[in-house]
mmCIF file of C-alpha atoms and ligand atoms in Angstrom:
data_model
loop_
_atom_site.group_PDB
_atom_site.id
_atom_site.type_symbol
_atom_site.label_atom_id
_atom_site.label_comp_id
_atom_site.label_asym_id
_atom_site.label_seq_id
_atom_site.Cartn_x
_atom_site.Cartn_y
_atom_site.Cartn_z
ATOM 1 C CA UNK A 1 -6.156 17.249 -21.391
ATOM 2 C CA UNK A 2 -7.528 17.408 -18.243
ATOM 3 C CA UNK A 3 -5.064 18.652 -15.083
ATOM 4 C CA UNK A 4 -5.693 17.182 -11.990
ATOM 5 C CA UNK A 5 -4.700 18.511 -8.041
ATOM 6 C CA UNK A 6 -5.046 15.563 -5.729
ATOM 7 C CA UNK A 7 -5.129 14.814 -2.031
ATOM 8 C CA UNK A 8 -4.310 11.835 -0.104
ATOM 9 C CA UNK A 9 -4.275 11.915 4.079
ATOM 10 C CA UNK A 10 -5.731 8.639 4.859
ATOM 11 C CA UNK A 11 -3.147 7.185 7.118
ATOM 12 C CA UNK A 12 0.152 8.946 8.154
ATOM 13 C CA UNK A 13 1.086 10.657 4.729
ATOM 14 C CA UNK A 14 0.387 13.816 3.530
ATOM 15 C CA UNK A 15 0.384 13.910 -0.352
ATOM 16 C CA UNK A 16 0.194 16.086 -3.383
ATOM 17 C CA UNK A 17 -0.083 15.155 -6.858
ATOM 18 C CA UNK A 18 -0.837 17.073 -10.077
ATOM 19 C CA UNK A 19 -1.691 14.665 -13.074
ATOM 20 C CA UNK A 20 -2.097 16.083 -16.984
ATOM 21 C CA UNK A 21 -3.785 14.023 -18.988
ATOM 22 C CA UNK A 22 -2.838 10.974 -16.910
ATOM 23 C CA UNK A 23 0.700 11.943 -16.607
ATOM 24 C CA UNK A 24 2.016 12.425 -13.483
ATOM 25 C CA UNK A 25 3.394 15.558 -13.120
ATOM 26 C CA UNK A 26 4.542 15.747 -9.332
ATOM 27 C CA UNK A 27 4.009 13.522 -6.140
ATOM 28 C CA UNK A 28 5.507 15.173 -3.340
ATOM 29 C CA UNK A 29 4.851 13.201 0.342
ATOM 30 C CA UNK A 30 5.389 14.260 3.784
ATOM 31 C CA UNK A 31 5.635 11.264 6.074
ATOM 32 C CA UNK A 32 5.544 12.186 9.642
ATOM 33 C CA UNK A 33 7.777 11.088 11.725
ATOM 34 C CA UNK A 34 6.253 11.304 15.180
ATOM 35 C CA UNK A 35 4.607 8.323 15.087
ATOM 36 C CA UNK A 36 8.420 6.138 15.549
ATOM 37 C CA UNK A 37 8.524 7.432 19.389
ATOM 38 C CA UNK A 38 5.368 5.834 19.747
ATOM 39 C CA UNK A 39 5.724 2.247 17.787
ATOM 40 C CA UNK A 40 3.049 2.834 15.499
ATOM 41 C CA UNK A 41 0.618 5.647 14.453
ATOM 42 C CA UNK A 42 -1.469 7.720 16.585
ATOM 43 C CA UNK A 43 -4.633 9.213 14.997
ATOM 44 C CA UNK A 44 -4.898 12.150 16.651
ATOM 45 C CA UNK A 45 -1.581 13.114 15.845
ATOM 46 C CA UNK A 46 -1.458 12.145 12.379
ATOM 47 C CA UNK A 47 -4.906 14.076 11.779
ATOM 48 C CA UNK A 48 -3.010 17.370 13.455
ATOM 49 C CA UNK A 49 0.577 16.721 11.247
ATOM 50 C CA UNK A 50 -1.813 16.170 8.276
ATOM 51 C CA UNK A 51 -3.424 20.064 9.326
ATOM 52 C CA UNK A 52 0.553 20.833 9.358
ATOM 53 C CA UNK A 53 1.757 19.547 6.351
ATOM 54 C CA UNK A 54 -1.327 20.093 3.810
ATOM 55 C CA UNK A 55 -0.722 23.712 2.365
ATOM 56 C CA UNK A 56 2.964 23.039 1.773
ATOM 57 C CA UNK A 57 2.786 20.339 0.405
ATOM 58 C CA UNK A 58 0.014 21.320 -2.309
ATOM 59 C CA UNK A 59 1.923 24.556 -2.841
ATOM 60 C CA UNK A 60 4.557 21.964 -3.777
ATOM 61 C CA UNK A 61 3.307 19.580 -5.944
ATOM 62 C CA UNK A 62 1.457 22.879 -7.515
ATOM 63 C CA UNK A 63 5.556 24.599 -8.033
ATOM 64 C CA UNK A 64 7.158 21.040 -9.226
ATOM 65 C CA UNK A 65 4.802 21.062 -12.089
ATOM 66 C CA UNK A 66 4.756 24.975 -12.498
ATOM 67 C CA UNK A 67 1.497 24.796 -12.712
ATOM 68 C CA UNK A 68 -0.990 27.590 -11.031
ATOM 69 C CA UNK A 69 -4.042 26.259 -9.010
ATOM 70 C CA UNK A 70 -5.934 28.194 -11.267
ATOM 71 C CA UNK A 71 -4.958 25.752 -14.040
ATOM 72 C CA UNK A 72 -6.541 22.480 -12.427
ATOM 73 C CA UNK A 73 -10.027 21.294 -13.719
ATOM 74 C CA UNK A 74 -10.960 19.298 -10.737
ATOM 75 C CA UNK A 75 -9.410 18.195 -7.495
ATOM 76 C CA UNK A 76 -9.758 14.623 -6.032
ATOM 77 C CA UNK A 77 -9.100 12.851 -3.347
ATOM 78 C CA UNK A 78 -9.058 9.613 -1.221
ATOM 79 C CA UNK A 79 -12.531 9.677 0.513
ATOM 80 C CA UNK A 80 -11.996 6.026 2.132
ATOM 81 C CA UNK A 81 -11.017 4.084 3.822
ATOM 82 C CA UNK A 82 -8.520 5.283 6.418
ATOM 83 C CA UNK A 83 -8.611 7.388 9.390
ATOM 84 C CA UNK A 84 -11.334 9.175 9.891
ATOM 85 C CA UNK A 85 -9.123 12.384 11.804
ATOM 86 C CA UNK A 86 -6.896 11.776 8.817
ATOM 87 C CA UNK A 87 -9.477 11.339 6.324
ATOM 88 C CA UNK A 88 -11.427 14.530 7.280
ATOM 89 C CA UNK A 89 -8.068 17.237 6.634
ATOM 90 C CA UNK A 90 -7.896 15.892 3.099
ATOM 91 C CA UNK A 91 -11.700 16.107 2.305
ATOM 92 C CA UNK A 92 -11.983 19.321 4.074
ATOM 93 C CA UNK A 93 -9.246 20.768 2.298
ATOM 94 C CA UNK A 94 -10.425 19.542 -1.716
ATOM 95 C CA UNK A 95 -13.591 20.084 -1.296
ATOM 96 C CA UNK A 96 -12.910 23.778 0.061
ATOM 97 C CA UNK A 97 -10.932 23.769 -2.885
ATOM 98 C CA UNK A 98 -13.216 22.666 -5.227
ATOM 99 C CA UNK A 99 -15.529 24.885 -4.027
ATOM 100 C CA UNK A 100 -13.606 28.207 -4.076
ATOM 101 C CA UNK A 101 -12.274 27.213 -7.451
ATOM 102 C CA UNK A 102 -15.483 26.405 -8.810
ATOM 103 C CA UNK A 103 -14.147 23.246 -9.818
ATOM 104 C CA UNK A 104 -15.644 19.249 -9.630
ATOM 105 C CA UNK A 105 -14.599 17.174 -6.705
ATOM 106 C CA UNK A 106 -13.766 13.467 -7.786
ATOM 107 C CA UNK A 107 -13.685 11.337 -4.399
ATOM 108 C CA UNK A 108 -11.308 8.050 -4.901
ATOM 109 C CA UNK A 109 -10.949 5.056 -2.945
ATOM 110 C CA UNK A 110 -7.991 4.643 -1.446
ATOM 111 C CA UNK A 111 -7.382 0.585 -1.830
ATOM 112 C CA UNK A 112 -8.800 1.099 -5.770
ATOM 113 C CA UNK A 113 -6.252 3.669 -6.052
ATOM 114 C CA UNK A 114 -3.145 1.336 -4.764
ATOM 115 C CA UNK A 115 -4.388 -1.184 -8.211
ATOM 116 C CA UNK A 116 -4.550 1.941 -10.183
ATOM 117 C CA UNK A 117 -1.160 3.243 -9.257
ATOM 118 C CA UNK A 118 -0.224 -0.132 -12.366
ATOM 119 C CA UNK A 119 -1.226 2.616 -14.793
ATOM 120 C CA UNK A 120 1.308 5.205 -14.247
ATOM 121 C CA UNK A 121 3.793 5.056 -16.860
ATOM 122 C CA UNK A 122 4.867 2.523 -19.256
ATOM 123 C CA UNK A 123 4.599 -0.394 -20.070
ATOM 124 C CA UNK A 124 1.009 -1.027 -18.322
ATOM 125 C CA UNK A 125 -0.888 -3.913 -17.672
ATOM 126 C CA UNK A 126 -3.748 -5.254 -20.141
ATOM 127 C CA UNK A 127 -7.020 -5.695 -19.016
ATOM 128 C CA UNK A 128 -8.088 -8.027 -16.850
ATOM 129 C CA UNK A 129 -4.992 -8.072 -15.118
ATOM 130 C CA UNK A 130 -4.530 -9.496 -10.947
ATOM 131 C CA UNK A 131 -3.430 -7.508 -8.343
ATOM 132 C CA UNK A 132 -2.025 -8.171 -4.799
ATOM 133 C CA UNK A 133 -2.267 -5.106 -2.925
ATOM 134 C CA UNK A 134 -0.269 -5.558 0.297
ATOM 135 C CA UNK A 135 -0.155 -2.800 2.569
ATOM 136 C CA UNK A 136 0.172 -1.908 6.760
ATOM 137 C CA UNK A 137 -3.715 -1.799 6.640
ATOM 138 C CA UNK A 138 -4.539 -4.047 4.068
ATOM 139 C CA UNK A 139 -4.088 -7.853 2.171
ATOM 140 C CA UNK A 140 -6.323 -8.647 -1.171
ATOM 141 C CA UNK A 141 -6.253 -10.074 -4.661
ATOM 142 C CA UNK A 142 -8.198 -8.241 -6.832
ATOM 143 C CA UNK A 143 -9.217 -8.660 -10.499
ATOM 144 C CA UNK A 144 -9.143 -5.432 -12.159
ATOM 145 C CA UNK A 145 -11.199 -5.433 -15.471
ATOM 146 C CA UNK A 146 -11.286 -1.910 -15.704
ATOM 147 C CA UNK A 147 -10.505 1.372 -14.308
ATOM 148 C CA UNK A 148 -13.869 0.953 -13.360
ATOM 149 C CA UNK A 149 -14.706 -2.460 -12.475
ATOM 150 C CA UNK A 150 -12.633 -3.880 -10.001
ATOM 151 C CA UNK A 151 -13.328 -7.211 -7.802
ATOM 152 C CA UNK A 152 -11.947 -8.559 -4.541
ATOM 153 C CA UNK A 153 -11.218 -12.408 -4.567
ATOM 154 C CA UNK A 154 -9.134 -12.714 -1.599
ATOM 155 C CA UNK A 155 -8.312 -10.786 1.605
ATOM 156 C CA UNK A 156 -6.760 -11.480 4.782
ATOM 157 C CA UNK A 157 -8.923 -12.696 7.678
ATOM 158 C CA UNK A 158 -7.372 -10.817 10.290
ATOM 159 C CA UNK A 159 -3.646 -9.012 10.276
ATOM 160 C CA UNK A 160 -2.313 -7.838 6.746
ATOM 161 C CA UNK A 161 0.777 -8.199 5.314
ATOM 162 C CA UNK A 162 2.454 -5.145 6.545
ATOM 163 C CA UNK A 163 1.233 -5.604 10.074
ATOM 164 C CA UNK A 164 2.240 -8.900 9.821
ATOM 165 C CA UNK A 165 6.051 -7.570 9.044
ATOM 166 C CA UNK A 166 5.456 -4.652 11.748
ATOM 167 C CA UNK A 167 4.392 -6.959 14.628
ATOM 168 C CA UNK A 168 7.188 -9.473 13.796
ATOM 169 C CA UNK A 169 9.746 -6.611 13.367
ATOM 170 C CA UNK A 170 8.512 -5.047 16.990
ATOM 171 C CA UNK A 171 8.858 -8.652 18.571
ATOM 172 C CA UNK A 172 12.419 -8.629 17.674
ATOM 173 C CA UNK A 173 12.774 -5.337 19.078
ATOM 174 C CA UNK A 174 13.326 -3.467 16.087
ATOM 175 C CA UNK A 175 11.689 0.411 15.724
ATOM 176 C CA UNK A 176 8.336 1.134 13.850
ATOM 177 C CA UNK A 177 7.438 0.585 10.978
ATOM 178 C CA UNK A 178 9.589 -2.319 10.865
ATOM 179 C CA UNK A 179 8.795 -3.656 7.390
ATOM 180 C CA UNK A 180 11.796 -1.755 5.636
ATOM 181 C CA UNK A 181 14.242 -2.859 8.382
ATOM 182 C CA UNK A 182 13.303 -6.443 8.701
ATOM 183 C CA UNK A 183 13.772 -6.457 4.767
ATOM 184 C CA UNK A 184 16.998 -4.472 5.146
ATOM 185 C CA UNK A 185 18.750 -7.241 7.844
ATOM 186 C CA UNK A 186 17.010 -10.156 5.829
ATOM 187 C CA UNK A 187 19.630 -9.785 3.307
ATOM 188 C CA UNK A 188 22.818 -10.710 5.586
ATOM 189 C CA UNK A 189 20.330 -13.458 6.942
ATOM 190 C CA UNK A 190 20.033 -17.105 5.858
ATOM 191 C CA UNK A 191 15.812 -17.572 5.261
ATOM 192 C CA UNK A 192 16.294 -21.655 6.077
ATOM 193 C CA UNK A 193 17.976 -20.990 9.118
ATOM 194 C CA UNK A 194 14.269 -21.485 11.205
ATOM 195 C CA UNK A 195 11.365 -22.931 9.734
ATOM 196 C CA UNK A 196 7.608 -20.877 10.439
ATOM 197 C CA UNK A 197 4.794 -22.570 9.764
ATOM 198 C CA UNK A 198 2.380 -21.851 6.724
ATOM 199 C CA UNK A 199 -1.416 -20.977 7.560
ATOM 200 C CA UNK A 200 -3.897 -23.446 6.396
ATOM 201 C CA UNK A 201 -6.765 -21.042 5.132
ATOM 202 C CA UNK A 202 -9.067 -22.377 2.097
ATOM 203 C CA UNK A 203 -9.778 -20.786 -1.075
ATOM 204 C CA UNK A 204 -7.603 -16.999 -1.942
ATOM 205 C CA UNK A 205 -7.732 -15.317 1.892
ATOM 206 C CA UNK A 206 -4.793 -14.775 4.354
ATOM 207 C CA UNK A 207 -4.138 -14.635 7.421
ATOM 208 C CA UNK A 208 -1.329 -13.521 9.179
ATOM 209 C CA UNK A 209 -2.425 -13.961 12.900
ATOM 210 C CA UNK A 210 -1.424 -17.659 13.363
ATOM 211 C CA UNK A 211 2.489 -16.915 12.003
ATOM 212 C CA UNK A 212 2.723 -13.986 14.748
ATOM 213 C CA UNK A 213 1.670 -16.064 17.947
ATOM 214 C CA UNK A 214 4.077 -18.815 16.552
ATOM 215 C CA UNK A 215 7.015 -15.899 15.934
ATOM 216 C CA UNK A 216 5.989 -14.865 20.149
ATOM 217 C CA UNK A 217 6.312 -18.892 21.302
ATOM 218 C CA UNK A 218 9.643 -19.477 19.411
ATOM 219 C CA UNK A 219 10.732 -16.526 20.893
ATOM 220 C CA UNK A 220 10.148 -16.924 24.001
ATOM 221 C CA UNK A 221 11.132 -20.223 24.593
ATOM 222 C CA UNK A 222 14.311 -19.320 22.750
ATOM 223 C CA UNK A 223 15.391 -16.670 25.293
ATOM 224 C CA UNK A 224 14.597 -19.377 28.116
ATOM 225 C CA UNK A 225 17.604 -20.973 26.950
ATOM 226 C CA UNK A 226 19.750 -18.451 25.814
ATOM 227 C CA UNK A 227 18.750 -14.529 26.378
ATOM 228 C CA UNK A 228 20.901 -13.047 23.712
ATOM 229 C CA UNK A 229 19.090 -15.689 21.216
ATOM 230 C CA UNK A 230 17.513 -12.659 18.616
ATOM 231 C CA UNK A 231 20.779 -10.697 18.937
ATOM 232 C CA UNK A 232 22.665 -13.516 18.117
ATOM 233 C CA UNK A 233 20.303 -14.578 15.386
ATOM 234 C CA UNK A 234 18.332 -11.074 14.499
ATOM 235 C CA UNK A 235 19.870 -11.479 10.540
ATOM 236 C CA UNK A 236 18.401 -14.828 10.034
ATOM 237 C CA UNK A 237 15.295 -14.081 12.175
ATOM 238 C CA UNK A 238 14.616 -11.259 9.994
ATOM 239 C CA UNK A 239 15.068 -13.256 6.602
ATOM 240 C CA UNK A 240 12.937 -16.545 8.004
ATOM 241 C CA UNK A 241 10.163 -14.398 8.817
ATOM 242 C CA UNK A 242 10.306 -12.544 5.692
ATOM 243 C CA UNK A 243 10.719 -15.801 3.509
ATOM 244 C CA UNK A 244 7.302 -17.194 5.423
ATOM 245 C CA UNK A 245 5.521 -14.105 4.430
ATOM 246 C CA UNK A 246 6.332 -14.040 1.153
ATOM 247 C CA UNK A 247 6.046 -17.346 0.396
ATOM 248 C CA UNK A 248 2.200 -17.042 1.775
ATOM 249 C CA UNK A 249 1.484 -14.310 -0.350
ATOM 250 C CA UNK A 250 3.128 -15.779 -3.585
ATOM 251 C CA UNK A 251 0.861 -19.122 -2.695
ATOM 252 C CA UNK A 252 -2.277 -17.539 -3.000
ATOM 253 C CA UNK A 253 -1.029 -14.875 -5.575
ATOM 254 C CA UNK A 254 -0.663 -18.493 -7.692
ATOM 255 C CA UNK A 255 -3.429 -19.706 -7.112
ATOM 256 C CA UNK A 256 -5.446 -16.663 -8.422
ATOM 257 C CA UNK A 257 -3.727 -16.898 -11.420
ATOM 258 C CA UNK A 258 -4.482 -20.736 -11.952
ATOM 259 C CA UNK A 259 -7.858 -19.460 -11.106
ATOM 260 C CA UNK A 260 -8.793 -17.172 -13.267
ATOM 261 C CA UNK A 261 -6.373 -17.922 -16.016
ATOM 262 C CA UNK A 262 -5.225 -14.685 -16.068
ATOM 263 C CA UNK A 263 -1.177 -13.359 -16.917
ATOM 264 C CA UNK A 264 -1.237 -10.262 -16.711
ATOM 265 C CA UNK A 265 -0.457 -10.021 -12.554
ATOM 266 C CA UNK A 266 0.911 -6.793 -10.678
ATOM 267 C CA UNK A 267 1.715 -5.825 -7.218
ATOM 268 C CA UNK A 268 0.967 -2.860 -4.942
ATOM 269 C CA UNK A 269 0.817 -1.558 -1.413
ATOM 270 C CA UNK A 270 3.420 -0.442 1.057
ATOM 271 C CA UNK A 271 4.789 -4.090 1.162
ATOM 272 C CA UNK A 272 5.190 -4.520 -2.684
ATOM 273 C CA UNK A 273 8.947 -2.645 -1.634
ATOM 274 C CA UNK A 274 9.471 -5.393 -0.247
ATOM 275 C CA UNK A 275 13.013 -6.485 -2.044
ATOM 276 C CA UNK A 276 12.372 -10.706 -1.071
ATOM 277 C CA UNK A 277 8.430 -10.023 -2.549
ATOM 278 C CA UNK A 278 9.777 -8.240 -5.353
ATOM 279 C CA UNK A 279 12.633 -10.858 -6.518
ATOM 280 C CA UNK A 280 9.704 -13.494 -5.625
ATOM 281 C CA UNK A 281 7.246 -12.279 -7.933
ATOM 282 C CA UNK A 282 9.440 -11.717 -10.697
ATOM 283 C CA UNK A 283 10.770 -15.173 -10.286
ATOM 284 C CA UNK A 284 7.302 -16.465 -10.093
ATOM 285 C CA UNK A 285 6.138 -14.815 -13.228
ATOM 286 C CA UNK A 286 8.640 -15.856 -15.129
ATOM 287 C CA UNK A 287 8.137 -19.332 -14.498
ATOM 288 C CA UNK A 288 4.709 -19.400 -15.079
ATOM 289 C CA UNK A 289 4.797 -17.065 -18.076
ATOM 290 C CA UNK A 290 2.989 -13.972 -16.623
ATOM 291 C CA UNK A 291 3.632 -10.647 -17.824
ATOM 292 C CA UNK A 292 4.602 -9.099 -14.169
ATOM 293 C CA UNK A 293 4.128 -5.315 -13.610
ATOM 294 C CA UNK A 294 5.233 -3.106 -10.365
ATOM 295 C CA UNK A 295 4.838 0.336 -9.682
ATOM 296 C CA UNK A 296 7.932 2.725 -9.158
ATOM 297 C CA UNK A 297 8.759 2.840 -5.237
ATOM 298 C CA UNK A 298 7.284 6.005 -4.791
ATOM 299 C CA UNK A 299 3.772 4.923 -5.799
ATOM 300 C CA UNK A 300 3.519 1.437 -4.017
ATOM 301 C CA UNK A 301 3.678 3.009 -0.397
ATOM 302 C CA UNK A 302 0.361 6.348 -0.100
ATOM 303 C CA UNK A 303 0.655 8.971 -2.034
ATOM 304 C CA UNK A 304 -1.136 10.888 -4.004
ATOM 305 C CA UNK A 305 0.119 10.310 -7.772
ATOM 306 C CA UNK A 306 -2.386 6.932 -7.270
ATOM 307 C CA UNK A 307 -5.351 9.189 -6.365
ATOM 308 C CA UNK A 308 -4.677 11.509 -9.166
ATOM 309 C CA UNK A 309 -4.531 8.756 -11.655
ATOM 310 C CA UNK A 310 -7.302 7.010 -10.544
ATOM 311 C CA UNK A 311 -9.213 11.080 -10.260
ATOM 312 C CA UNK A 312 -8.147 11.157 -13.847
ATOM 313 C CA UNK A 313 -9.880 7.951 -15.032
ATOM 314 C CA UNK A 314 -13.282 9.117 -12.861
ATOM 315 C CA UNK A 315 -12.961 12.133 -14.667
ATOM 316 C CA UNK A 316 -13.011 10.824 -18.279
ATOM 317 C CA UNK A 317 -16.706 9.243 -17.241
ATOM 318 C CA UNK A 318 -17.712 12.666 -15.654
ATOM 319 C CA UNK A 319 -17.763 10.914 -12.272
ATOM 320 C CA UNK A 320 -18.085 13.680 -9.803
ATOM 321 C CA UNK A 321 -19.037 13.969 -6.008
ATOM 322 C CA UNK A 322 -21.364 16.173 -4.105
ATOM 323 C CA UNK A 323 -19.922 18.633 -2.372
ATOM 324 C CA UNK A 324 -21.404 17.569 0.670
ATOM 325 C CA UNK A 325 -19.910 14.009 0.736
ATOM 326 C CA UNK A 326 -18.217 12.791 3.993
ATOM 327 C CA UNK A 327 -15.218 10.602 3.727
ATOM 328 C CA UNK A 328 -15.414 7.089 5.626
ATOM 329 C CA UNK A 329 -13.292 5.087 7.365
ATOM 330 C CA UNK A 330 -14.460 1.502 6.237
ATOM 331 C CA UNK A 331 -15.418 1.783 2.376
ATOM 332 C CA UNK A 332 -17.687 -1.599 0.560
ATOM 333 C CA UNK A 333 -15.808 -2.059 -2.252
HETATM 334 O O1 KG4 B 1 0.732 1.293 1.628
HETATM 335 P P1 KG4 B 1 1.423 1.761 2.849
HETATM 336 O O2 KG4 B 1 2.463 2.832 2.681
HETATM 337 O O3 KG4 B 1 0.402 2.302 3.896
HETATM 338 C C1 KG4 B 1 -0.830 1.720 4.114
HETATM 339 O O4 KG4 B 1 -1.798 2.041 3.373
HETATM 340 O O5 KG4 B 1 -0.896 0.878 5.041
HETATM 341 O O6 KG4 B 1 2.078 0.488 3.556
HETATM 342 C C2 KG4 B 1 2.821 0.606 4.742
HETATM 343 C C3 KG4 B 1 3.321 -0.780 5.137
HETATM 344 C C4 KG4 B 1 3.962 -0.817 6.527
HETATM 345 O O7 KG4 B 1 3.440 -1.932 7.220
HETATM 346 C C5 KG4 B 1 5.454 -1.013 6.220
HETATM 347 O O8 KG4 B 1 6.163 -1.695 7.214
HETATM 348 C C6 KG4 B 1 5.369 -1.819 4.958
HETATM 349 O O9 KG4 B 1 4.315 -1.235 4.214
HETATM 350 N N1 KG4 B 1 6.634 -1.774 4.194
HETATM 351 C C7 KG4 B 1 7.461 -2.837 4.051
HETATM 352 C C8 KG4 B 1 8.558 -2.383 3.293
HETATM 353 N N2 KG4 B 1 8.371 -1.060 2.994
HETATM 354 C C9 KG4 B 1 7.180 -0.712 3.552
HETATM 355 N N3 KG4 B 1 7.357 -4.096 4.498
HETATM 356 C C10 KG4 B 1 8.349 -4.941 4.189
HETATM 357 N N4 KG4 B 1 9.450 -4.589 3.474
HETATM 358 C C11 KG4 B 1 9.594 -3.332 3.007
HETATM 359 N N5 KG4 B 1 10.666 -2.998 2.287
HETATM 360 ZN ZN1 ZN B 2 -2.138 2.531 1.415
#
């Protein structure tokens, strides 16, 4: 029964979980809020929030599952990739933990963990299963065989999905991170009201680049003619954009699955709250007879519950880490 403390500060999250015997017992997330002024996240200030925010927040997750820190038999957490500045707090702090406590230090992957965060709860995906893991940093299809043995088969080529819905969102003028607004307005919008076009990219990879320069022409020559065009229009905007997004990610997300001839098919990443991507998927699977699986809201965007869960797997093989490891900001898979 092992018990599990773990740590993620790779981006602009700080998060505690405590896991027993891969059962999550708290998740408790600070998400700092000085980064809206600014229309995106600055590293430097994330890495000194993340100084800010790490003891209370382990303290925490520690009281929500009355558990002392004496009681944990390792500590993990995400070693990469991410910020560095960010990166460094969370390391710093487990491993000083791990050290004082005398107990092993599991280092997790942060994009692994996102495809991991399928095995919380019931009912759980069967190996192999597919995942699209669509986040503000990140776009792939992965085939997860294991807790162990996970492959990449398609990733974007340049922006990911959540930038994608970020840079769109900040074109129409709407505050950072505008993924959960442009999803909120989408739904008093009408998604055939303006047609973007699709990206023509071969095999299972994305790209997101193409759809943002043609969202900036539109635009533009829109508010030639008529300057209060997005104002006018910002509901179905919002849901066009959203559609085209989607509908690129459920392509490939297909294909995969004609692919590899695999049903079992989840979602993951900041994006997979996404209520169009959601209702997509669902609809998707059911016409193609997949069994569909997504995680609660609170583990698709970071947090830690995914890093303990994946920590708890690693520590069922004995997988431990030096405690002189370094985390990275680019990680091979
Ligand atoms: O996984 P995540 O929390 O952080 C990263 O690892 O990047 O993902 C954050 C991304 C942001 O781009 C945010 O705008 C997007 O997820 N996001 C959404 C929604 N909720 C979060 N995008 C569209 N619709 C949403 N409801
Ligand atoms: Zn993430």
């Amino acid at each position: 029964m092992p018990v599990i403390l773990a740590i993620e500060s790779s981006c602009d999250d700080t998060s505690a979980a405590v896991c027993r015997d891969g059962e999550i017992l708290s998740n408790l997330i600070a998400s700092q809020k000085i980064h809206e002024q600014y229309g995106g996240v600055v590293p430097e200030l994330a890495s000194r929030a993340h100084i800010q925010n790490i003891v209370p927040v382990v303290d925490q997750a520690l009281t929500k599952a009355d558990l002392p820190l004496s009681a944990m038999d390792a500590i993990a957490f995400t070693q990469a990739p991410g910020l560095i500045g960010s990166l460094l707090v969370g390391a710093q702090f487990a491993k000083s933990l791990a050290m004082s406590l005398q107990k092993p230090l599991i280092k997790v992957h942060h994009m692994q963990a996102h495809v991991l965060a399928n095995l919380i709860g019931d009912p759980k995906p069967l190996f192999p299963f597919l995942c699209l893991t669509v986040s503000g940093g990140h776009t792939q299809i992965v085939i997860c065989e294991s807790p162990y043995k996970m492959e990449v088969i398609g990733e974007t080529i340049d922006d990911a999905a959540g930038e994608a819905f970020d840079k769109s969102a900040k074109l129409l003028g709407l505050p950072y991170p505008g993924g959960p607004l442009l999803d909120k307005l989408s739904k008093e919008g009408d998604a055939k009201r303006f047609s973007f076009p699709e990206p023509n990219i071969p095999g299972l990879n994305f790209s997101f680049s193409g759809l943002k320069t043609s969202i900036l022409y539109f635009l533009q020559a829109e508010k030639n003619k008529n300057e209060n065009f997005i104002t006018e229009n910002l509901t179905h905007l919002c849901a066009s954009i959203q559609q085209r997004i989607v509908s690129i990610l459920m392509k490939k997300l297909r294909k995969a699955a004609e692919q590899t001839g695999i049903k079992q098919v989840c979602i993951a990443g900041g994006v997979s709250a996404n209520s169009h991507l959601r209702n997509s998927f669902e609809q998707l699977g059911k016409n193609l007879g997949w069994n569909t699986y997504i995680p609660k809201f609170e583990y698709c965007t970071d947090n830690a519950a995914m890093i303990a869960i994946s920590g708890y797997y690693k520590y069922l093989k004995q997988d431990f880490a030096e405690l002189t490891v370094s985390p990275t900001a680019r990680a091979e898979w």
